[in-house]
Amino acid sequence: MKEWLKNAVFYEIYPQSFYDTNGDGIGDFDGIIEKLEYIKSLGTTVIYLSPIFKSPSNHKYDTSDYMAVDGFFGGDRALSLLIKEAEKYGIGILLDGVFNHTGDDSIYFNKYGRYNSVGAYQSQKSPYYSWYKFINHPDNYHSWWGISILPEVIEESEGFLDFITGENGIARKWLRSGVRGWRLDVADELPDSFLDKL
């Protein structure tokens, strides 16, 4: 076990309902930064953020792009600043890894054609097609717990596995940015082979 984790005190934040600094009614990372002194006074050593990646929803569990922080929170720049400012208080940042599914409105699935990429919904020749469980392409596909906006991924798919766990994958990308670690959403539903690789 990592040393920092042994006696960690976690403070979970749902960013959009935390502190809003720009008056748009949505909490942001600048709001977390403003409250770091208070958060530290509670004995916190790790802030665990609920999903922060680009997504069309409020809850952000329907990821559109794992490579980018949602602009509502201030984007990549704001996360970088949050990491640096939290470190001054001895606080690490933990991200929520939602790897059982993506959003249907994502670069990877692209059901509504909003992205320049060719998504799995659009073509069986898409580089992302092998990530998903289609019954009858394109409209009949497995979705997480039957929720159609959350197309289920095949975690063992070579392309998806490399995208998340590879040397230049998502997990390492954000760890290299200074994030302390990952919390895995419904980890009990992730296959052992995926967890081992991660």
Coordinates of N, CA, C and O in Angstrom, one line a residue:
M1 N 0.8 -1.2 0.0 CA 0.0 0.0 0.0 C 0.9 1.3 0.0 O 1.9 1.3 0.7
K2 N 0.5 2.2 -0.8 CA 1.2 3.5 -0.9 C 1.2 4.2 0.5 O 0.2 4.2 1.2
E3 N 2.3 4.8 0.9 CA 2.4 5.4 2.2 C 1.4 6.5 2.4 O 0.8 6.6 3.5
W4 N 1.1 7.3 1.4 CA 0.1 8.4 1.5 C -1.3 7.9 1.8 O -2.1 8.6 2.4
L5 N -1.6 6.7 1.4 CA -2.9 6.1 1.6 C -3.2 5.5 3.0 O -4.3 5.5 3.4
K6 N -2.1 5.1 3.7 CA -2.2 4.4 4.9 C -3.1 5.2 6.0 O -4.0 4.6 6.6
N7 N -2.8 6.5 6.1 CA -3.6 7.2 7.1 C -4.4 8.4 6.4 O -4.6 9.4 7.1
A8 N -4.8 8.2 5.2 CA -5.4 9.2 4.5 C -6.8 9.6 5.0 O -7.5 8.7 5.5
V9 N -7.1 10.8 5.0 CA -8.5 11.3 5.4 C -9.1 11.9 4.1 O -8.5 12.9 3.6
F10 N -10.1 11.3 3.6 CA -10.7 11.7 2.3 C -11.9 12.7 2.5 O -12.6 12.6 3.5
Y11 N -11.9 13.7 1.6 CA -13.0 14.6 1.6 C -13.6 14.6 0.2 O -12.9 15.0 -0.8
E12 N -14.8 14.1 0.0 CA -15.4 13.9 -1.3 C -16.1 15.2 -1.7 O -16.8 15.8 -0.9
I13 N -15.8 15.6 -3.0 CA -16.5 16.8 -3.5 C -17.2 16.5 -4.8 O -16.6 15.9 -5.7
Y14 N -18.4 16.9 -4.9 CA -19.2 16.9 -6.1 C -19.0 18.3 -6.6 O -19.7 19.2 -6.2
P15 N -18.1 18.6 -7.5 CA -17.7 19.9 -7.9 C -18.8 20.9 -8.2 O -18.8 22.0 -7.8
Q16 N -19.8 20.4 -9.0 CA -20.8 21.4 -9.5 C -21.7 21.9 -8.4 O -22.4 22.9 -8.6
S17 N -21.7 21.2 -7.3 CA -22.6 21.7 -6.2 C -21.7 22.3 -5.0 O -22.2 22.6 -3.9
F18 N -20.4 22.4 -5.3 CA -19.5 23.0 -4.2 C -19.6 24.5 -4.2 O -20.7 25.1 -4.0
Y19 N -18.6 25.2 -4.5 CA -18.6 26.7 -4.4 C -18.4 27.3 -5.8 O -17.4 26.9 -6.5
D20 N -19.3 28.2 -6.2 CA -19.3 28.8 -7.5 C -18.6 30.2 -7.4 O -19.1 31.0 -6.7
T21 N -17.5 30.3 -8.1 CA -16.8 31.6 -8.1 C -17.1 32.6 -9.2 O -16.8 33.7 -9.1
N22 N -17.8 32.1 -10.3 CA -18.0 33.0 -11.4 C -19.5 33.3 -11.6 O -19.8 34.0 -12.6
G23 N -20.3 32.9 -10.7 CA -21.7 33.3 -10.8 C -22.6 32.6 -11.8 O -23.7 33.0 -12.1
D24 N -22.1 31.5 -12.4 CA -22.9 30.8 -13.4 C -23.8 29.7 -12.7 O -24.5 29.0 -13.4
G25 N -23.8 29.6 -11.4 CA -24.6 28.6 -10.7 C -24.0 27.2 -10.6 O -24.7 26.3 -10.1
I26 N -22.8 27.1 -11.1 CA -22.1 25.8 -11.1 C -20.8 25.9 -10.4 O -20.0 26.8 -10.6
G27 N -20.6 25.0 -9.4 CA -19.4 25.0 -8.7 C -18.2 24.7 -9.6 O -18.4 24.2 -10.7
D28 N -17.0 25.2 -9.2 CA -15.8 25.1 -10.1 C -14.6 24.8 -9.2 O -14.6 24.9 -8.0
F29 N -13.5 24.5 -9.9 CA -12.3 24.2 -9.2 C -11.7 25.5 -8.4 O -11.1 25.3 -7.4
D30 N -11.9 26.6 -9.0 CA -11.5 27.9 -8.3 C -12.2 27.9 -6.9 O -11.7 28.4 -5.9
G31 N -13.5 27.5 -6.9 CA -14.2 27.4 -5.6 C -13.6 26.5 -4.6 O -13.5 26.8 -3.4
I32 N -13.1 25.4 -5.1 CA -12.4 24.4 -4.2 C -11.1 25.0 -3.7 O -10.8 25.0 -2.5
I33 N -10.4 25.7 -4.6 CA -9.2 26.4 -4.2 C -9.4 27.4 -3.1 O -8.7 27.4 -2.1
E34 N -10.5 28.2 -3.2 CA -10.8 29.2 -2.2 C -11.1 28.6 -0.8 O -10.9 29.2 0.2
K35 N -11.5 27.3 -0.8 CA -11.9 26.7 0.4 C -10.9 25.7 1.0 O -11.1 24.9 1.9
L36 N -9.7 25.7 0.4 CA -8.7 24.7 0.8 C -8.3 24.8 2.2 O -8.1 23.8 2.9
E37 N -8.2 26.0 2.7 CA -7.8 26.2 4.1 C -8.8 25.5 5.1 O -8.4 24.8 6.0
Y38 N -10.1 25.7 4.8 CA -11.1 25.1 5.6 C -11.1 23.6 5.4 O -11.2 22.9 6.4
I39 N -11.0 23.1 4.2 CA -10.9 21.7 3.9 C -9.8 21.0 4.7 O -9.9 20.0 5.3
K40 N -8.6 21.7 4.7 CA -7.4 21.2 5.5 C -7.7 21.2 7.0 O -7.3 20.3 7.7
S41 N -8.5 22.2 7.5 CA -8.8 22.3 8.9 C -9.6 21.1 9.4 O -9.6 20.8 10.6
L42 N -10.2 20.4 8.5 CA -11.0 19.2 8.8 C -10.1 17.9 9.0 O -10.6 16.9 9.3
G43 N -8.8 18.1 8.7 CA -7.9 17.0 8.7 C -7.7 16.3 7.4 O -7.1 15.2 7.3
T44 N -8.3 16.8 6.3 CA -8.2 16.2 5.0 C -6.8 16.1 4.5 O -6.0 17.0 4.6
T45 N -6.5 14.9 3.9 CA -5.2 14.7 3.2 C -5.4 14.4 1.7 O -4.5 14.6 0.9
V46 N -6.7 14.0 1.4 CA -7.0 13.7 0.0 C -8.4 14.2 -0.4 O -9.3 13.9 0.3
I47 N -8.5 15.0 -1.5 CA -9.8 15.4 -2.0 C -10.2 14.4 -3.1 O -9.4 14.2 -4.1
Y48 N -11.3 13.7 -3.0 CA -11.8 12.8 -4.0 C -12.9 13.6 -4.8 O -13.9 14.0 -4.2
L49 N -12.6 13.8 -6.1 CA -13.5 14.5 -6.9 C -14.4 13.5 -7.7 O -13.9 12.5 -8.2
S50 N -15.7 13.7 -7.7 CA -16.6 12.9 -8.5 C -16.2 13.3 -10.0 O -15.4 14.1 -10.2
P51 N -16.8 12.6 -11.0 CA -16.3 12.7 -12.4 C -16.1 14.2 -12.8 O -17.0 15.0 -12.6
I52 N -15.0 14.4 -13.5 CA -14.7 15.8 -13.9 C -14.5 15.9 -15.4 O -14.3 17.0 -15.9
F53 N -14.5 14.8 -16.2 CA -14.2 14.9 -17.6 C -15.4 15.4 -18.4 O -16.5 15.4 -17.9
K54 N -15.1 15.9 -19.6 CA -16.1 16.5 -20.5 C -17.3 15.6 -20.6 O -17.1 14.4 -20.8
S55 N -18.5 16.2 -20.4 CA -19.7 15.4 -20.5 C -20.9 16.3 -20.6 O -20.8 17.5 -20.2
P56 N -22.0 15.9 -21.3 CA -23.1 16.8 -21.5 C -24.0 16.9 -20.3 O -24.9 17.7 -20.2
S57 N -23.8 16.0 -19.3 CA -24.7 16.0 -18.2 C -24.2 16.7 -16.9 O -23.1 17.2 -16.9
N58 N -25.1 16.8 -15.9 CA -24.7 17.4 -14.7 C -23.9 16.4 -13.8 O -22.9 16.8 -13.2
H59 N -24.2 15.1 -13.9 CA -23.5 14.2 -13.1 C -22.1 13.8 -13.6 O -21.3 13.3 -12.8
K60 N -21.9 13.9 -14.9 CA -20.6 13.6 -15.5 C -20.2 12.2 -15.6 O -19.1 11.8 -15.9
Y61 N -21.1 11.2 -15.3 CA -20.8 9.8 -15.4 C -20.9 9.3 -16.9 O -20.6 8.2 -17.1
D62 N -21.4 10.2 -17.8 CA -21.5 9.8 -19.2 C -20.4 10.6 -20.0 O -20.6 11.5 -20.7
T63 N -19.1 10.1 -19.7 CA -17.9 10.7 -20.3 C -18.0 10.9 -21.8 O -18.3 10.0 -22.5
S64 N -17.7 12.2 -22.2 CA -17.6 12.5 -23.6 C -16.1 12.4 -24.1 O -15.9 12.1 -25.2
D65 N -15.2 12.8 -23.2 CA -13.8 12.9 -23.6 C -12.9 12.7 -22.3 O -12.9 13.7 -21.5
Y66 N -12.3 11.6 -22.2 CA -11.4 11.4 -21.0 C -10.1 12.2 -21.1 O -9.4 12.3 -20.1
M67 N -9.9 12.8 -22.2 CA -8.6 13.6 -22.3 C -8.8 15.1 -21.9 O -7.8 15.8 -21.8
A68 N -10.0 15.5 -21.5 CA -10.2 16.9 -21.2 C -11.1 17.1 -20.0 O -12.2 16.4 -19.9
V69 N -10.8 18.0 -19.1 CA -11.6 18.3 -18.0 C -12.7 19.2 -18.5 O -12.5 20.1 -19.3
D70 N -13.9 19.0 -17.9 CA -15.1 19.8 -18.4 C -14.9 21.3 -18.1 O -14.4 21.7 -17.1
G71 N -15.2 22.1 -19.1 CA -15.1 23.5 -19.0 C -15.9 24.2 -17.9 O -15.5 25.3 -17.4
F72 N -17.0 23.5 -17.5 CA -17.7 24.1 -16.4 C -16.9 24.3 -15.1 O -17.1 25.1 -14.3
F73 N -15.9 23.4 -15.0 CA -15.0 23.4 -13.8 C -13.8 24.3 -14.0 O -13.0 24.5 -13.1
G74 N -13.6 24.8 -15.2 CA -12.5 25.6 -15.5 C -11.5 24.9 -16.5 O -10.4 25.5 -16.8
G75 N -11.8 23.7 -16.9 CA -10.9 23.0 -17.8 C -9.6 22.5 -17.2 O -9.4 22.5 -16.0
D76 N -8.7 22.0 -18.1 CA -7.4 21.4 -17.7 C -6.6 22.4 -16.8 O -6.0 22.0 -15.8
R77 N -6.6 23.7 -17.2 CA -5.9 24.7 -16.5 C -6.3 24.8 -15.0 O -5.5 24.8 -14.1
A78 N -7.6 24.7 -14.8 CA -8.1 24.8 -13.4 C -7.7 23.6 -12.6 O -7.4 23.7 -11.4
L79 N -7.7 22.4 -13.2 CA -7.3 21.2 -12.5 C -5.9 21.3 -12.1 O -5.5 21.0 -11.0
S80 N -5.0 21.7 -13.0 CA -3.6 21.9 -12.8 C -3.4 22.8 -11.6 O -2.6 22.6 -10.7
L81 N -4.1 23.9 -11.6 CA -4.0 24.9 -10.5 C -4.4 24.3 -9.2 O -3.8 24.5 -8.1
L82 N -5.6 23.6 -9.2 CA -6.1 23.0 -8.0 C -5.1 22.0 -7.4 O -4.8 22.0 -6.2
I83 N -4.4 21.2 -8.3 CA -3.4 20.2 -7.8 C -2.3 21.0 -7.1 O -1.9 20.6 -6.0
K84 N -1.8 22.0 -7.7 CA -0.7 22.8 -7.2 C -1.0 23.4 -5.9 O -0.3 23.4 -4.9
E85 N -2.2 24.1 -5.8 CA -2.6 24.8 -4.6 C -2.9 23.8 -3.5 O -2.6 24.0 -2.3
A86 N -3.5 22.6 -3.8 CA -3.8 21.6 -2.8 C -2.5 21.1 -2.2 O -2.5 20.8 -1.0
E87 N -1.5 20.9 -3.0 CA -0.2 20.4 -2.5 C 0.3 21.3 -1.5 O 1.0 20.8 -0.5
K88 N 0.1 22.6 -1.5 CA 0.6 23.5 -0.5 C 0.0 23.2 0.9 O 0.6 23.6 1.9
Y89 N -1.1 22.6 0.9 CA -1.8 22.2 2.1 C -1.6 20.8 2.5 O -2.2 20.3 3.4
G90 N -0.7 20.1 1.7 CA -0.5 18.7 1.9 C -1.7 17.8 1.5 O -1.9 16.7 2.1
I91 N -2.5 18.3 0.6 CA -3.7 17.6 0.1 C -3.4 17.0 -1.3 O -3.0 17.8 -2.2
G92 N -3.7 15.8 -1.5 CA -3.7 15.2 -2.9 C -5.0 15.2 -3.5 O -6.1 15.3 -2.8
I93 N -5.1 15.0 -4.8 CA -6.3 15.0 -5.6 C -6.5 13.6 -6.1 O -5.6 13.0 -6.7
L94 N -7.7 13.0 -5.9 CA -8.1 11.7 -6.4 C -9.2 11.8 -7.4 O -10.2 12.6 -7.1
L95 N -9.1 11.2 -8.6 CA -10.1 11.3 -9.6 C -11.0 10.1 -9.6 O -10.6 9.0 -9.2
D96 N -12.2 10.2 -10.1 CA -13.2 9.2 -10.3 C -13.0 8.5 -11.6 O -13.2 9.2 -12.7
G97 N -12.6 7.3 -11.7 CA -12.4 6.6 -13.0 C -13.7 5.9 -13.4 O -14.0 4.8 -12.8
V98 N -14.4 6.4 -14.3 CA -15.6 5.7 -14.8 C -15.3 5.0 -16.1 O -15.3 5.5 -17.2
F99 N -15.0 3.7 -15.9 CA -14.4 2.9 -17.0 C -15.3 1.7 -17.5 O -14.9 0.9 -18.3
N100 N -16.5 1.7 -16.9 CA -17.5 0.6 -17.3 C -18.2 1.0 -18.6 O -18.8 0.1 -19.3
H101 N -18.3 2.3 -18.9 CA -19.1 2.8 -20.0 C -18.6 4.2 -20.3 O -17.9 4.8 -19.6
T102 N -19.0 4.6 -21.5 CA -18.8 6.1 -21.9 C -20.2 6.7 -22.0 O -21.2 6.0 -21.8
G103 N -20.3 7.9 -22.4 CA -21.6 8.5 -22.8 C -21.9 8.1 -24.3 O -21.0 7.9 -25.1
D104 N -23.2 8.1 -24.6 CA -23.5 7.9 -26.0 C -23.1 9.2 -26.8 O -22.8 9.1 -28.0
D105 N -23.1 10.3 -26.1 CA -22.7 11.6 -26.8 C -21.2 11.8 -26.4 O -20.9 12.7 -25.7
S106 N -20.4 11.0 -27.0 CA -18.9 11.0 -26.8 C -18.2 10.9 -28.1 O -18.7 10.5 -29.1
I107 N -16.9 11.3 -28.0 CA -16.0 11.1 -29.1 C -16.0 9.7 -29.6 O -15.9 9.4 -30.8
Y108 N -16.1 8.8 -28.7 CA -15.9 7.3 -28.9 C -17.2 6.7 -29.5 O -17.0 5.8 -30.4
F109 N -18.3 7.0 -29.0 CA -19.6 6.4 -29.5 C -20.2 7.4 -30.6 O -20.7 6.9 -31.6
N110 N -20.3 8.6 -30.3 CA -20.7 9.7 -31.2 C -22.1 9.4 -31.8 O -22.3 9.6 -33.0
K111 N -23.1 9.1 -31.0 CA -24.4 8.8 -31.5 C -25.1 9.9 -32.2 O -25.9 9.7 -33.1
Y112 N -24.8 11.1 -31.8 CA -25.5 12.3 -32.4 C -24.6 13.1 -33.4 O -25.0 14.1 -33.9
G113 N -23.4 12.5 -33.7 CA -22.6 13.1 -34.7 C -22.0 14.5 -34.4 O -21.8 15.3 -35.3
R114 N -21.8 14.8 -33.1 CA -21.3 16.1 -32.7 C -19.8 16.2 -32.7 O -19.3 17.3 -32.6
Y115 N -19.1 15.1 -33.0 CA -17.7 15.2 -32.9 C -17.1 14.9 -34.3 O -17.7 14.2 -35.1
N116 N -15.9 15.3 -34.6 CA -15.2 15.1 -35.8 C -14.8 13.6 -36.0 O -14.5 13.2 -37.1
S117 N -14.7 12.9 -34.9 CA -14.3 11.5 -34.9 C -15.4 10.6 -35.5 O -16.6 11.0 -35.5
V118 N -15.1 9.5 -36.1 CA -16.1 8.5 -36.5 C -16.3 7.6 -35.3 O -15.4 6.8 -35.0
G119 N -17.4 7.7 -34.7 CA -17.7 6.9 -33.5 C -18.2 5.5 -33.8 O -18.6 5.3 -34.9
A120 N -18.3 4.7 -32.8 CA -18.7 3.3 -33.0 C -20.1 3.2 -33.4 O -20.5 2.3 -34.2
Y121 N -21.0 4.2 -33.0 CA -22.4 4.2 -33.4 C -22.5 4.5 -34.9 O -23.4 3.9 -35.6
Q122 N -21.6 5.3 -35.5 CA -21.6 5.7 -36.9 C -21.1 4.7 -37.8 O -21.6 4.6 -39.0
S123 N -20.1 3.9 -37.4 CA -19.5 2.9 -38.4 C -18.8 1.8 -37.7 O -18.2 2.0 -36.7
Q124 N -19.0 0.6 -38.3 CA -18.3 -0.6 -37.7 C -16.8 -0.5 -38.1 O -16.0 -1.3 -37.6
K125 N -16.4 0.5 -38.9 CA -15.0 0.7 -39.2 C -14.4 1.7 -38.2 O -13.2 2.0 -38.4
S126 N -15.1 2.2 -37.3 CA -14.6 3.2 -36.3 C -13.5 2.5 -35.5 O -13.6 1.3 -35.2
P127 N -12.5 3.2 -35.2 CA -11.4 2.7 -34.3 C -12.0 2.3 -32.9 O -11.3 1.6 -32.1
Y128 N -13.2 2.8 -32.6 CA -13.8 2.6 -31.3 C -14.8 1.5 -31.3 O -15.4 1.1 -30.2
Y129 N -15.1 0.9 -32.5 CA -16.2 0.0 -32.6 C -16.0 -1.2 -31.7 O -16.9 -1.7 -31.0
S130 N -14.8 -1.7 -31.6 CA -14.5 -2.9 -30.8 C -14.6 -2.7 -29.3 O -14.5 -3.6 -28.5
W131 N -14.8 -1.4 -28.9 CA -14.9 -1.1 -27.5 C -16.3 -1.5 -26.9 O -16.5 -1.6 -25.7
Y132 N -17.3 -1.6 -27.8 CA -18.7 -1.6 -27.4 C -19.3 -3.0 -27.7 O -18.9 -3.7 -28.6
K133 N -20.4 -3.3 -27.0 CA -21.2 -4.5 -27.2 C -22.4 -4.3 -28.0 O -23.5 -4.1 -27.4
F134 N -22.3 -4.4 -29.3 CA -23.5 -4.2 -30.2 C -24.2 -5.6 -30.3 O -23.5 -6.6 -30.5
I135 N -25.5 -5.5 -30.3 CA -26.3 -6.7 -30.6 C -26.7 -6.6 -32.0 O -26.6 -7.6 -32.8
N136 N -27.1 -5.4 -32.5 CA -27.5 -5.2 -33.9 C -27.1 -3.7 -34.1 O -27.8 -2.8 -33.7
H137 N -26.0 -3.5 -34.8 CA -25.5 -2.2 -35.1 C -26.4 -1.4 -36.0 O -27.0 -1.9 -36.9
P138 N -26.7 -0.1 -35.7 CA -26.1 0.7 -34.6 C -27.0 0.9 -33.4 O -26.5 1.2 -32.4
D139 N -28.3 0.6 -33.5 CA -29.3 1.0 -32.5 C -29.4 0.1 -31.3 O -29.9 0.5 -30.3
N140 N -29.0 -1.1 -31.5 CA -29.2 -2.1 -30.4 C -27.8 -2.5 -29.8 O -27.1 -3.2 -30.4
Y141 N -27.6 -2.0 -28.6 CA -26.3 -2.2 -28.0 C -26.5 -2.3 -26.5 O -27.5 -1.9 -25.9
H142 N -25.5 -3.0 -25.9 CA -25.6 -3.1 -24.4 C -25.3 -1.8 -23.8 O -24.4 -1.1 -24.2
S143 N -26.1 -1.5 -22.8 CA -25.8 -0.2 -22.0 C -25.7 -0.6 -20.6 O -26.3 -1.6 -20.1
W144 N -25.0 0.2 -19.8 CA -24.8 0.0 -18.4 C -26.1 0.1 -17.7 O -26.8 1.1 -17.7
W145 N -26.5 -1.1 -17.0 CA -27.7 -1.2 -16.3 C -28.9 -0.8 -17.1 O -29.9 -0.3 -16.6
G146 N -28.9 -1.0 -18.4 CA -30.0 -0.7 -19.3 C -30.2 0.8 -19.6 O -31.3 1.2 -20.1
I147 N -29.3 1.7 -19.2 CA -29.4 3.1 -19.4 C -28.8 3.5 -20.8 O -27.6 3.4 -20.9
S148 N -29.7 3.8 -21.7 CA -29.2 3.9 -23.1 C -28.1 4.9 -23.4 O -27.4 4.8 -24.3
I149 N -28.1 6.0 -22.5 CA -27.1 7.0 -22.7 C -25.7 6.6 -22.2 O -24.7 7.3 -22.4
L150 N -25.6 5.4 -21.7 CA -24.4 4.9 -21.1 C -24.0 3.6 -21.8 O -24.1 2.5 -21.3
P151 N -23.5 3.6 -23.1 CA -23.2 2.4 -23.8 C -22.0 1.7 -23.0 O -21.0 2.3 -22.7
E152 N -22.2 0.4 -22.8 CA -21.2 -0.4 -22.0 C -20.0 -0.7 -22.9 O -20.1 -0.9 -24.1
V153 N -18.9 -0.6 -22.3 CA -17.6 -0.9 -23.0 C -17.2 -2.4 -22.7 O -17.6 -2.9 -21.7
I154 N -16.4 -2.9 -23.6 CA -15.7 -4.2 -23.4 C -14.4 -3.9 -22.8 O -13.4 -3.5 -23.6
E155 N -14.2 -3.9 -21.5 CA -13.0 -3.5 -20.8 C -11.8 -4.3 -21.3 O -10.7 -3.8 -21.3
E156 N -12.0 -5.5 -21.7 CA -10.9 -6.4 -22.2 C -10.5 -6.1 -23.6 O -9.5 -6.6 -24.2
S157 N -11.3 -5.3 -24.3 CA -10.9 -4.9 -25.7 C -9.5 -4.3 -25.7 O -9.2 -3.4 -25.0
E158 N -8.7 -4.8 -26.6 CA -7.3 -4.4 -26.7 C -7.2 -2.8 -26.9 O -6.4 -2.2 -26.2
G159 N -8.0 -2.3 -27.7 CA -8.0 -0.8 -27.9 C -8.4 0.0 -26.7 O -7.7 0.9 -26.3
F160 N -9.5 -0.5 -26.0 CA -9.9 0.3 -24.8 C -8.9 0.1 -23.7 O -8.6 1.0 -23.0
L161 N -8.4 -1.2 -23.5 CA -7.5 -1.5 -22.4 C -6.2 -0.6 -22.6 O -5.7 0.0 -21.6
D162 N -5.7 -0.5 -23.8 CA -4.5 0.3 -24.0 C -4.8 1.8 -23.8 O -4.0 2.5 -23.3
F163 N -6.0 2.2 -24.3 CA -6.4 3.6 -24.1 C -6.4 4.1 -22.6 O -6.0 5.2 -22.3
I164 N -6.9 3.2 -21.8 CA -7.0 3.5 -20.4 C -5.7 3.2 -19.6 O -5.2 4.0 -18.8
T165 N -5.1 2.0 -19.8 CA -4.0 1.5 -19.0 C -2.7 1.5 -19.7 O -1.7 1.3 -19.0
G166 N -2.6 1.9 -20.9 CA -1.3 1.8 -21.7 C -0.3 2.9 -21.2 O -0.7 3.8 -20.4
E167 N 0.9 2.8 -21.7 CA 2.0 3.7 -21.3 C 1.6 5.2 -21.5 O 1.9 6.0 -20.7
N168 N 0.8 5.4 -22.5 CA 0.3 6.8 -22.8 C -1.2 6.9 -22.6 O -1.8 7.7 -23.2
G169 N -1.7 6.0 -21.8 CA -3.1 5.9 -21.6 C -3.7 7.0 -20.6 O -2.9 7.8 -20.0
I170 N -4.9 7.0 -20.4 CA -5.6 7.9 -19.6 C -5.2 7.9 -18.1 O -4.9 8.9 -17.5
A171 N -5.0 6.7 -17.6 CA -4.6 6.6 -16.1 C -3.3 7.3 -15.9 O -3.2 8.1 -15.0
R172 N -2.3 7.0 -16.7 CA -1.0 7.6 -16.6 C -1.0 9.1 -16.9 O -0.3 9.9 -16.3
K173 N -1.8 9.5 -17.9 CA -1.8 10.9 -18.3 C -2.2 11.8 -17.1 O -1.5 12.8 -16.9
W174 N -3.2 11.4 -16.4 CA -3.6 12.3 -15.3 C -2.8 12.1 -14.1 O -2.6 13.1 -13.3
L175 N -2.2 10.9 -13.9 CA -1.2 10.8 -12.8 C 0.0 11.7 -13.1 O 0.5 12.3 -12.1
R176 N 0.4 11.7 -14.3 CA 1.6 12.6 -14.7 C 1.3 14.1 -14.5 O 2.2 14.9 -14.3
S177 N 0.0 14.4 -14.5 CA -0.4 15.8 -14.3 C -0.3 16.2 -12.8 O -0.5 17.4 -12.5
G178 N -0.1 15.2 -12.0 CA 0.0 15.5 -10.5 C -1.1 14.9 -9.7 O -1.1 15.0 -8.5
V179 N -2.1 14.3 -10.3 CA -3.2 13.6 -9.6 C -2.6 12.5 -8.7 O -1.7 11.8 -9.2
R180 N -3.1 12.3 -7.5 CA -2.5 11.3 -6.6 C -2.9 9.9 -6.9 O -2.2 8.9 -6.7
G181 N -4.2 9.7 -7.4 CA -4.6 8.3 -7.7 C -6.0 8.4 -8.3 O -6.6 9.4 -8.6
W182 N -6.6 7.1 -8.4 CA -7.9 6.9 -9.0 C -8.8 6.2 -8.0 O -8.4 5.3 -7.3
R183 N -10.1 6.6 -7.9 CA -11.2 5.8 -7.3 C -11.9 5.2 -8.5 O -12.2 5.9 -9.5
L184 N -12.2 3.9 -8.5 CA -12.9 3.3 -9.6 C -14.4 3.1 -9.3 O -14.8 2.6 -8.3
D185 N -15.1 3.7 -10.3 CA -16.6 3.6 -10.2 C -17.0 2.1 -10.4 O -16.5 1.5 -11.3
V186 N -17.9 1.6 -9.6 CA -18.4 0.2 -9.6 C -17.2 -0.7 -9.9 O -17.3 -1.5 -10.9
A187 N -16.2 -0.7 -9.2 CA -15.0 -1.5 -9.4 C -15.4 -3.0 -9.4 O -14.7 -3.8 -10.1
D188 N -16.4 -3.4 -8.7 CA -16.8 -4.8 -8.7 C -17.3 -5.3 -10.0 O -17.4 -6.5 -10.2
E189 N -17.7 -4.4 -10.9 CA -18.2 -4.8 -12.2 C -17.1 -4.7 -13.3 O -17.3 -5.1 -14.4
L190 N -15.8 -4.4 -12.9 CA -14.7 -4.4 -13.8 C -14.1 -5.8 -13.8 O -13.9 -6.3 -12.7
P191 N -13.7 -6.3 -15.0 CA -13.1 -7.6 -15.0 C -11.7 -7.6 -14.3 O -11.0 -6.6 -14.4
D192 N -11.3 -8.7 -13.7 CA -10.0 -8.8 -13.1 C -8.9 -8.5 -14.0 O -7.9 -7.9 -13.6
S193 N -9.0 -8.9 -15.3 CA -7.9 -8.7 -16.2 C -7.7 -7.2 -16.4 O -6.6 -6.7 -16.5
F194 N -8.8 -6.4 -16.4 CA -8.7 -4.9 -16.5 C -8.0 -4.4 -15.3 O -7.1 -3.5 -15.3
L195 N -8.5 -4.8 -14.1 CA -8.0 -4.3 -12.8 C -6.5 -4.6 -12.7 O -5.7 -3.8 -12.2
D196 N -6.1 -5.8 -13.1 CA -4.7 -6.2 -13.0 C -3.9 -5.3 -13.8 O -2.8 -4.9 -13.4
K197 N -4.3 -5.0 -15.1 CA -3.5 -4.2 -16.0 C -3.5 -2.7 -15.4 O -2.4 -2.1 -15.5
L198 N -4.6 -2.3 -14.9 CA -4.6 -0.9 -14.3 C -3.7 -0.8 -13.1 O -3.0 0.1 -13.0

